[in-house]
Amino acid sequence: MSDPLRVLVVEDEWLIAEDIAACLRASGHQVIGPAPSVAAGLGLIGENHVDVALMDIQLHGETSLAIAEELQARHIPFACLTGFGPRDVPSAFANFKFVRKPADQAAILSALAELVRAS
């Protein structure tokens, strides 16, 4: 990838969030967040220019559907980072792009490239 992306990371598990952020920074991207909750994620979307987003679906007992809806409204591409597959998540998430956790650097960067190409 040539231009650095501003990537929103929404993840409630601190260690996973830090691993994702470190991978993105090492690849030259700017990390927005990580946000551990829906409220924090929505706040970061409102306060920052976001190019793409990577988000977990389950966040401490709530789902990130409100974040997905806000990203869609703003035409910001995103992928769901999750241990679940499309059949294991609420139906509202079934058609979104998935990246299986644990995701290595290659999977994360490949997902970003795919999101940028598709947008």
PDB file of C-alpha atoms in Angstrom:
ATOM      1  CA  MET A   1       0.000   0.000   0.000  1.00  0.00           C
ATOM      2  CA  SER A   2       1.284   3.373  -0.894  1.00  0.00           C
ATOM      3  CA  ASP A   3      -0.607   5.902   1.196  1.00  0.00           C
ATOM      4  CA  PRO A   4      -0.967   5.437   4.934  1.00  0.00           C
ATOM      5  CA  LEU A   5      -4.532   4.802   6.042  1.00  0.00           C
ATOM      6  CA  ARG A   6      -6.294   6.182   9.097  1.00  0.00           C
ATOM      7  CA  VAL A   7      -7.640   2.963  10.609  1.00  0.00           C
ATOM      8  CA  LEU A   8     -10.226   2.870  13.379  1.00  0.00           C
ATOM      9  CA  VAL A   9      -9.663  -0.146  15.633  1.00  0.00           C
ATOM     10  CA  VAL A  10     -12.580  -1.264  17.814  1.00  0.00           C
ATOM     11  CA  GLU A  11     -11.581  -4.090  20.161  1.00  0.00           C
ATOM     12  CA  ASP A  12     -12.386  -4.640  23.842  1.00  0.00           C
ATOM     13  CA  GLU A  13      -9.539  -7.066  24.579  1.00  0.00           C
ATOM     14  CA  TRP A  14      -6.556  -4.839  25.341  1.00  0.00           C
ATOM     15  CA  LEU A  15      -3.832  -7.249  24.223  1.00  0.00           C
ATOM     16  CA  ILE A  16      -5.544  -8.017  20.910  1.00  0.00           C
ATOM     17  CA  ALA A  17      -6.171  -4.304  20.334  1.00  0.00           C
ATOM     18  CA  GLU A  18      -2.502  -3.516  20.953  1.00  0.00           C
ATOM     19  CA  ASP A  19      -1.351  -6.308  18.609  1.00  0.00           C
ATOM     20  CA  ILE A  20      -3.598  -4.984  15.825  1.00  0.00           C
ATOM     21  CA  ALA A  21      -2.468  -1.398  16.444  1.00  0.00           C
ATOM     22  CA  ALA A  22       1.219  -2.411  16.443  1.00  0.00           C
ATOM     23  CA  CYS A  23       0.761  -4.284  13.154  1.00  0.00           C
ATOM     24  CA  LEU A  24      -0.897  -1.266  11.562  1.00  0.00           C
ATOM     25  CA  ARG A  25       1.716   1.195  12.842  1.00  0.00           C
ATOM     26  CA  ALA A  26       4.552  -1.061  11.675  1.00  0.00           C
ATOM     27  CA  SER A  27       3.014  -0.916   8.210  1.00  0.00           C
ATOM     28  CA  GLY A  28       2.920   2.876   8.277  1.00  0.00           C
ATOM     29  CA  HIS A  29      -0.766   3.368   9.024  1.00  0.00           C
ATOM     30  CA  GLN A  30      -2.264   5.743  11.577  1.00  0.00           C
ATOM     31  CA  VAL A  31      -4.305   4.034  14.289  1.00  0.00           C
ATOM     32  CA  ILE A  32      -7.443   5.696  15.600  1.00  0.00           C
ATOM     33  CA  GLY A  33      -8.253   4.150  18.948  1.00  0.00           C
ATOM     34  CA  PRO A  34      -8.304   1.383  19.872  1.00  0.00           C
ATOM     35  CA  ALA A  35     -11.866   1.861  21.127  1.00  0.00           C
ATOM     36  CA  PRO A  36     -13.037  -0.681  23.714  1.00  0.00           C
ATOM     37  CA  SER A  37     -16.762   0.100  23.494  1.00  0.00           C
ATOM     38  CA  VAL A  38     -19.533   1.233  21.168  1.00  0.00           C
ATOM     39  CA  ALA A  39     -19.631   4.676  22.782  1.00  0.00           C
ATOM     40  CA  ALA A  40     -15.855   5.115  22.404  1.00  0.00           C
ATOM     41  CA  GLY A  41     -15.946   3.917  18.787  1.00  0.00           C
ATOM     42  CA  LEU A  42     -18.776   6.280  17.857  1.00  0.00           C
ATOM     43  CA  GLY A  43     -16.933   9.140  19.567  1.00  0.00           C
ATOM     44  CA  LEU A  44     -13.760   8.450  17.596  1.00  0.00           C
ATOM     45  CA  ILE A  45     -15.704   8.338  14.314  1.00  0.00           C
ATOM     46  CA  GLY A  46     -17.196  11.726  15.128  1.00  0.00           C
ATOM     47  CA  GLU A  47     -13.855  13.283  16.099  1.00  0.00           C
ATOM     48  CA  ASN A  48     -11.543  11.861  13.403  1.00  0.00           C
ATOM     49  CA  HIS A  49     -11.246  11.335   9.688  1.00  0.00           C
ATOM     50  CA  VAL A  50     -11.429   7.546   9.294  1.00  0.00           C
ATOM     51  CA  ASP A  51     -10.445   5.787   6.043  1.00  0.00           C
ATOM     52  CA  VAL A  52     -11.250   2.215   7.090  1.00  0.00           C
ATOM     53  CA  ALA A  53     -12.169   0.345  10.263  1.00  0.00           C
ATOM     54  CA  LEU A  54     -11.447  -3.017  11.851  1.00  0.00           C
ATOM     55  CA  MET A  55     -13.825  -3.964  14.636  1.00  0.00           C
ATOM     56  CA  ASP A  56     -14.725  -6.796  16.915  1.00  0.00           C
ATOM     57  CA  ILE A  57     -18.414  -7.723  17.020  1.00  0.00           C
ATOM     58  CA  GLN A  58     -18.787  -8.507  20.730  1.00  0.00           C
ATOM     59  CA  LEU A  59     -17.737  -5.664  23.028  1.00  0.00           C
ATOM     60  CA  HIS A  60     -18.298  -6.369  26.734  1.00  0.00           C
ATOM     61  CA  GLY A  61     -21.869  -7.586  26.358  1.00  0.00           C
ATOM     62  CA  GLU A  62     -22.888  -5.298  23.491  1.00  0.00           C
ATOM     63  CA  THR A  63     -22.470  -5.665  19.752  1.00  0.00           C
ATOM     64  CA  SER A  64     -20.754  -3.171  17.513  1.00  0.00           C
ATOM     65  CA  LEU A  65     -23.752  -2.929  15.154  1.00  0.00           C
ATOM     66  CA  ALA A  66     -24.249   0.777  15.955  1.00  0.00           C
ATOM     67  CA  ILE A  67     -20.651   1.411  14.855  1.00  0.00           C
ATOM     68  CA  ALA A  68     -21.183  -0.613  11.667  1.00  0.00           C
ATOM     69  CA  GLU A  69     -24.302   1.404  10.879  1.00  0.00           C
ATOM     70  CA  GLU A  70     -22.473   4.702  11.440  1.00  0.00           C
ATOM     71  CA  LEU A  71     -19.577   3.579   9.240  1.00  0.00           C
ATOM     72  CA  GLN A  72     -22.010   2.568   6.491  1.00  0.00           C
ATOM     73  CA  ALA A  73     -23.809   5.919   6.743  1.00  0.00           C
ATOM     74  CA  ARG A  74     -20.461   7.657   6.244  1.00  0.00           C
ATOM     75  CA  HIS A  75     -19.410   5.265   3.438  1.00  0.00           C
ATOM     76  CA  ILE A  76     -16.379   4.091   5.418  1.00  0.00           C
ATOM     77  CA  PRO A  77     -15.379   0.504   4.569  1.00  0.00           C
ATOM     78  CA  PHE A  78     -14.834  -1.878   7.474  1.00  0.00           C
ATOM     79  CA  ALA A  79     -14.235  -5.496   8.387  1.00  0.00           C
ATOM     80  CA  CYS A  80     -15.306  -7.450  11.437  1.00  0.00           C
ATOM     81  CA  LEU A  81     -12.408  -9.036  13.311  1.00  0.00           C
ATOM     82  CA  THR A  82     -13.941 -11.979  15.101  1.00  0.00           C
ATOM     83  CA  GLY A  83     -13.507 -15.565  16.120  1.00  0.00           C
ATOM     84  CA  PHE A  84     -16.960 -16.215  14.710  1.00  0.00           C
ATOM     85  CA  GLY A  85     -18.085 -16.786  11.147  1.00  0.00           C
ATOM     86  CA  PRO A  86     -21.049 -15.243   9.308  1.00  0.00           C
ATOM     87  CA  ARG A  87     -23.401 -18.006  10.540  1.00  0.00           C
ATOM     88  CA  ASP A  88     -22.410 -17.453  14.184  1.00  0.00           C
ATOM     89  CA  VAL A  89     -23.183 -13.747  14.468  1.00  0.00           C
ATOM     90  CA  PRO A  90     -26.362 -11.674  14.636  1.00  0.00           C
ATOM     91  CA  SER A  91     -28.015 -11.648  11.209  1.00  0.00           C
ATOM     92  CA  ALA A  92     -27.358  -7.907  10.821  1.00  0.00           C
ATOM     93  CA  PHE A  93     -23.626  -8.745  10.567  1.00  0.00           C
ATOM     94  CA  ALA A  94     -23.897 -11.708   8.193  1.00  0.00           C
ATOM     95  CA  ASN A  95     -23.056  -9.813   4.979  1.00  0.00           C
ATOM     96  CA  PHE A  96     -20.113  -7.835   6.330  1.00  0.00           C
ATOM     97  CA  LYS A  97     -16.478  -8.681   5.571  1.00  0.00           C
ATOM     98  CA  PHE A  98     -14.927 -10.978   8.170  1.00  0.00           C
ATOM     99  CA  VAL A  99     -11.340 -11.431   9.287  1.00  0.00           C
ATOM    100  CA  ARG A 100     -10.921 -14.465  11.524  1.00  0.00           C
ATOM    101  CA  LYS A 101      -9.213 -13.963  14.887  1.00  0.00           C
ATOM    102  CA  PRO A 102      -6.537 -14.535  15.751  1.00  0.00           C
ATOM    103  CA  ALA A 103      -5.476 -12.604  12.659  1.00  0.00           C
ATOM    104  CA  ASP A 104      -1.824 -12.312  11.753  1.00  0.00           C
ATOM    105  CA  GLN A 105      -0.252  -9.271  10.116  1.00  0.00           C
ATOM    106  CA  ALA A 106      -0.706 -10.680   6.604  1.00  0.00           C
ATOM    107  CA  ALA A 107      -4.453 -11.259   7.157  1.00  0.00           C
ATOM    108  CA  ILE A 108      -4.948  -7.771   8.604  1.00  0.00           C
ATOM    109  CA  LEU A 109      -3.047  -6.021   5.817  1.00  0.00           C
ATOM    110  CA  SER A 110      -4.759  -8.131   3.153  1.00  0.00           C
ATOM    111  CA  ALA A 111      -8.156  -7.158   4.594  1.00  0.00           C
ATOM    112  CA  LEU A 112      -7.204  -3.473   4.539  1.00  0.00           C
ATOM    113  CA  ALA A 113      -6.080  -3.705   0.916  1.00  0.00           C
ATOM    114  CA  GLU A 114      -9.343  -5.441  -0.009  1.00  0.00           C
ATOM    115  CA  LEU A 115     -11.416  -2.792   1.792  1.00  0.00           C
ATOM    116  CA  VAL A 116      -9.596   0.023  -0.017  1.00  0.00           C
ATOM    117  CA  ARG A 117      -9.973  -1.680  -3.413  1.00  0.00           C
ATOM    118  CA  ALA A 118     -13.695  -2.270  -2.851  1.00  0.00           C
ATOM    119  CA  SER A 119     -14.438   1.305  -1.758  1.00  0.00           C
TER     120      SER A 119
END
